[in-house]
Amino acid sequence: MDFTPTEEQTAARELAARIFGDLSTHERLTAVGTGSDGELWKALCEAGLPAAVEDIGLLGLVLLLEEQGRTTAQVPFAASCVYGLLAVSAHGSAEQRERLLPGIADGSVVMTGALSDTAVRAGGSGELSGVASVVPWLRDATHVLVADEEHRLWLVRTVDARCEPVELTAPWSAGRLTLDATPAEPLGGVDAYDETYDDMYDDVLATARTAFAGLQAGVCAGSVARAVAYTNTREQFGQPLAAKQGVQLRAADAHMDTEAIRVTAYEAAWRRDEGLDHAAHALTAAWWASEAGHRVVHAGQHLHGGMGADLEHPVHRHFLWGRQLDAYLGCGSELLQELGESIVHGEGEGEGDA
């Protein structure tokens, strides 16, 4: 396996780093509050970054999401690319791809997903009823990819449903989605659900877990970077805090945890791009993102000492994002159980090169 970025992936990552660095500043994030930054989203779309994901693949998206996570930029980039661009391009019908992909690429169509924490039933005529209690970036979305109780995936327009704001730990513009005989169309068209809907659901879920693990890697990297900068300049008894062995060990552990999240996300993304089995690897990446991510953002806050308790300090955003991502799409114990069951049932067979 080779995780070396291509020229296109490297160029996209450098452009993303520049845009996020210029526009996702502490002052702008403070002004935005818990909502999304419309100006930043417009800049990303005008630069062609959502559109580029179709060419640079899931590994390329993971690289871009790392840059978003470093600055905790409040835009629906991950959701729209995972539940929109990648899901529709991989599983949508020809008509759905032609109708939706151009809008997703230019940002006029914003997608999000309700794959977990849902109680949704599909009627005989393709209408949906039920509730998805927490849907990230729902307030920004024009469409939602909804999984029903049988794991069939449906496209729903938000204007056809009831969407109520919900505040989460992290500022993800979330909402509660209520469906009441709401019109929906199956992802892939009416012929997509003969035998393939479980495979479709599993692929989208694995892709989401991998992408959000990449986002967590960036959140953690940003937290560690802030902690390193702070402890190198903050002095105690005439010495920088970074000179103390305990601080060095805590920062080193956080760095290694961050690297574990990053490399497992890279592997899962690379395998999907190469057409290899990647479900177990996505679970592994998600587990590291949950368990290690929890440790890293706590360490980042603790290494700031009393400043880490300041809710207005930039490092606190990394803490909030890290804790939200810890639970999103399954907490560590749930993911570990799912991974163990897949191994017992032989679903991870042939994947010993991880």
PDB file of N, CA and C in Angstrom, residues 78-115:
ATOM      1  N   ALA A  78     -17.618  17.891   5.149  1.00  0.00           N
ATOM      2  CA  ALA A  78     -17.583  16.435   5.297  1.00  0.00           C
ATOM      3  C   ALA A  78     -18.915  15.814   4.917  1.00  0.00           C
ATOM      4  N   ALA A  79     -19.991  16.351   5.458  1.00  0.00           N
ATOM      5  CA  ALA A  79     -21.311  15.766   5.228  1.00  0.00           C
ATOM      6  C   ALA A  79     -21.702  15.813   3.762  1.00  0.00           C
ATOM      7  N   SER A  80     -21.513  16.958   3.103  1.00  0.00           N
ATOM      8  CA  SER A  80     -21.959  17.086   1.723  1.00  0.00           C
ATOM      9  C   SER A  80     -21.137  16.211   0.786  1.00  0.00           C
ATOM     10  N   CYS A  81     -19.843  16.042   1.098  1.00  0.00           N
ATOM     11  CA  CYS A  81     -19.000  15.198   0.244  1.00  0.00           C
ATOM     12  C   CYS A  81     -19.275  13.712   0.472  1.00  0.00           C
ATOM     13  N   VAL A  82     -19.477  13.302   1.722  1.00  0.00           N
ATOM     14  CA  VAL A  82     -19.682  11.883   2.030  1.00  0.00           C
ATOM     15  C   VAL A  82     -21.068  11.430   1.619  1.00  0.00           C
ATOM     16  N   TYR A  83     -22.093  12.122   2.144  1.00  0.00           N
ATOM     17  CA  TYR A  83     -23.468  11.694   1.910  1.00  0.00           C
ATOM     18  C   TYR A  83     -24.020  12.179   0.577  1.00  0.00           C
ATOM     19  N   GLY A  84     -23.307  13.103  -0.034  1.00  0.00           N
ATOM     20  CA  GLY A  84     -23.725  13.619  -1.316  1.00  0.00           C
ATOM     21  C   GLY A  84     -22.849  13.153  -2.446  1.00  0.00           C
ATOM     22  N   LEU A  85     -21.716  13.811  -2.624  1.00  0.00           N
ATOM     23  CA  LEU A  85     -20.894  13.561  -3.805  1.00  0.00           C
ATOM     24  C   LEU A  85     -20.439  12.110  -3.926  1.00  0.00           C
ATOM     25  N   LEU A  86     -19.846  11.558  -2.869  1.00  0.00           N
ATOM     26  CA  LEU A  86     -19.333  10.194  -2.958  1.00  0.00           C
ATOM     27  C   LEU A  86     -20.457   9.163  -3.016  1.00  0.00           C
ATOM     28  N   ALA A  87     -21.516   9.374  -2.222  1.00  0.00           N
ATOM     29  CA  ALA A  87     -22.624   8.409  -2.210  1.00  0.00           C
ATOM     30  C   ALA A  87     -23.369   8.397  -3.539  1.00  0.00           C
ATOM     31  N   VAL A  88     -23.651   9.569  -4.075  1.00  0.00           N
ATOM     32  CA  VAL A  88     -24.397   9.650  -5.326  1.00  0.00           C
ATOM     33  C   VAL A  88     -23.544   9.175  -6.498  1.00  0.00           C
ATOM     34  N   SER A  89     -22.266   9.554  -6.506  1.00  0.00           N
ATOM     35  CA  SER A  89     -21.415   9.130  -7.626  1.00  0.00           C
ATOM     36  C   SER A  89     -21.205   7.625  -7.619  1.00  0.00           C
ATOM     37  N   ALA A  90     -21.173   7.008  -6.437  1.00  0.00           N
ATOM     38  CA  ALA A  90     -20.940   5.561  -6.347  1.00  0.00           C
ATOM     39  C   ALA A  90     -22.218   4.751  -6.535  1.00  0.00           C
ATOM     40  N   HIS A  91     -23.348   5.264  -6.037  1.00  0.00           N
ATOM     41  CA  HIS A  91     -24.560   4.430  -5.977  1.00  0.00           C
ATOM     42  C   HIS A  91     -25.786   5.057  -6.637  1.00  0.00           C
ATOM     43  N   GLY A  92     -25.689   6.317  -7.037  1.00  0.00           N
ATOM     44  CA  GLY A  92     -26.843   6.961  -7.648  1.00  0.00           C
ATOM     45  C   GLY A  92     -27.104   6.463  -9.058  1.00  0.00           C
ATOM     46  N   SER A  93     -28.339   6.611  -9.492  1.00  0.00           N
ATOM     47  CA  SER A  93     -28.667   6.278 -10.876  1.00  0.00           C
ATOM     48  C   SER A  93     -28.055   7.318 -11.808  1.00  0.00           C
ATOM     49  N   ALA A  94     -28.040   7.027 -13.089  1.00  0.00           N
ATOM     50  CA  ALA A  94     -27.494   7.982 -14.050  1.00  0.00           C
ATOM     51  C   ALA A  94     -28.247   9.305 -13.983  1.00  0.00           C
ATOM     52  N   GLU A  95     -29.560   9.232 -13.812  1.00  0.00           N
ATOM     53  CA  GLU A  95     -30.369  10.445 -13.734  1.00  0.00           C
ATOM     54  C   GLU A  95     -30.054  11.229 -12.466  1.00  0.00           C
ATOM     55  N   GLN A  96     -29.878  10.535 -11.337  1.00  0.00           N
ATOM     56  CA  GLN A  96     -29.556  11.210 -10.078  1.00  0.00           C
ATOM     57  C   GLN A  96     -28.176  11.857 -10.134  1.00  0.00           C
ATOM     58  N   ARG A  97     -27.224  11.175 -10.756  1.00  0.00           N
ATOM     59  CA  ARG A  97     -25.890  11.764 -10.870  1.00  0.00           C
ATOM     60  C   ARG A  97     -25.924  13.025 -11.722  1.00  0.00           C
ATOM     61  N   GLU A  98     -26.649  12.963 -12.817  1.00  0.00           N
ATOM     62  CA  GLU A  98     -26.729  14.120 -13.710  1.00  0.00           C
ATOM     63  C   GLU A  98     -27.441  15.291 -13.037  1.00  0.00           C
ATOM     64  N   ARG A  99     -28.444  14.977 -12.229  1.00  0.00           N
ATOM     65  CA  ARG A  99     -29.243  16.037 -11.601  1.00  0.00           C
ATOM     66  C   ARG A  99     -28.576  16.628 -10.357  1.00  0.00           C
ATOM     67  N   LEU A 100     -27.901  15.813  -9.557  1.00  0.00           N
ATOM     68  CA  LEU A 100     -27.440  16.262  -8.251  1.00  0.00           C
ATOM     69  C   LEU A 100     -25.958  16.633  -8.192  1.00  0.00           C
ATOM     70  N   LEU A 101     -25.109  15.904  -8.907  1.00  0.00           N
ATOM     71  CA  LEU A 101     -23.671  16.112  -8.743  1.00  0.00           C
ATOM     72  C   LEU A 101     -23.193  17.516  -9.097  1.00  0.00           C
ATOM     73  N   PRO A 102     -23.684  18.135 -10.186  1.00  0.00           N
ATOM     74  CA  PRO A 102     -23.223  19.507 -10.457  1.00  0.00           C
ATOM     75  C   PRO A 102     -23.542  20.473  -9.330  1.00  0.00           C
ATOM     76  N   GLY A 103     -24.731  20.352  -8.737  1.00  0.00           N
ATOM     77  CA  GLY A 103     -25.100  21.236  -7.626  1.00  0.00           C
ATOM     78  C   GLY A 103     -24.289  20.977  -6.374  1.00  0.00           C
ATOM     79  N   ILE A 104     -23.991  19.696  -6.087  1.00  0.00           N
ATOM     80  CA  ILE A 104     -23.149  19.373  -4.933  1.00  0.00           C
ATOM     81  C   ILE A 104     -21.753  19.938  -5.139  1.00  0.00           C
ATOM     82  N   ALA A 105     -21.259  19.845  -6.359  1.00  0.00           N
ATOM     83  CA  ALA A 105     -19.913  20.325  -6.659  1.00  0.00           C
ATOM     84  C   ALA A 105     -19.795  21.836  -6.498  1.00  0.00           C
ATOM     85  N   ASP A 106     -20.834  22.584  -6.907  1.00  0.00           N
ATOM     86  CA  ASP A 106     -20.725  24.044  -6.809  1.00  0.00           C
ATOM     87  C   ASP A 106     -21.307  24.603  -5.506  1.00  0.00           C
ATOM     88  N   GLY A 107     -21.820  23.712  -4.637  1.00  0.00           N
ATOM     89  CA  GLY A 107     -22.295  24.140  -3.331  1.00  0.00           C
ATOM     90  C   GLY A 107     -23.739  24.570  -3.274  1.00  0.00           C
ATOM     91  N   SER A 108     -24.429  24.611  -4.405  1.00  0.00           N
ATOM     92  CA  SER A 108     -25.839  25.010  -4.374  1.00  0.00           C
ATOM     93  C   SER A 108     -26.730  23.900  -3.821  1.00  0.00           C
ATOM     94  N   VAL A 109     -26.261  22.647  -3.889  1.00  0.00           N
ATOM     95  CA  VAL A 109     -26.918  21.515  -3.244  1.00  0.00           C
ATOM     96  C   VAL A 109     -26.033  21.074  -2.089  1.00  0.00           C
ATOM     97  N   VAL A 110     -26.584  21.066  -0.885  1.00  0.00           N
ATOM     98  CA  VAL A 110     -25.842  20.648   0.306  1.00  0.00           C
ATOM     99  C   VAL A 110     -26.501  19.400   0.866  1.00  0.00           C
ATOM    100  N   MET A 111     -25.722  18.347   0.985  1.00  0.00           N
ATOM    101  CA  MET A 111     -26.243  17.068   1.456  1.00  0.00           C
ATOM    102  C   MET A 111     -25.791  16.792   2.886  1.00  0.00           C
ATOM    103  N   THR A 112     -26.622  16.079   3.607  1.00  0.00           N
ATOM    104  CA  THR A 112     -26.212  15.521   4.887  1.00  0.00           C
ATOM    105  C   THR A 112     -26.827  14.140   4.998  1.00  0.00           C
ATOM    106  N   GLY A 113     -26.547  13.441   6.097  1.00  0.00           N
ATOM    107  CA  GLY A 113     -27.004  12.067   6.204  1.00  0.00           C
ATOM    108  C   GLY A 113     -27.619  11.762   7.549  1.00  0.00           C
ATOM    109  N   ALA A 114     -28.625  10.889   7.525  1.00  0.00           N
ATOM    110  CA  ALA A 114     -29.259  10.364   8.736  1.00  0.00           C
ATOM    111  C   ALA A 114     -29.207   8.849   8.637  1.00  0.00           C
ATOM    112  N   LEU A 115     -28.037   8.278   8.966  1.00  0.00           N
ATOM    113  CA  LEU A 115     -27.846   6.838   8.855  1.00  0.00           C
ATOM    114  C   LEU A 115     -28.012   6.131  10.188  1.00  0.00           C
TER     115      LEU A 115
END
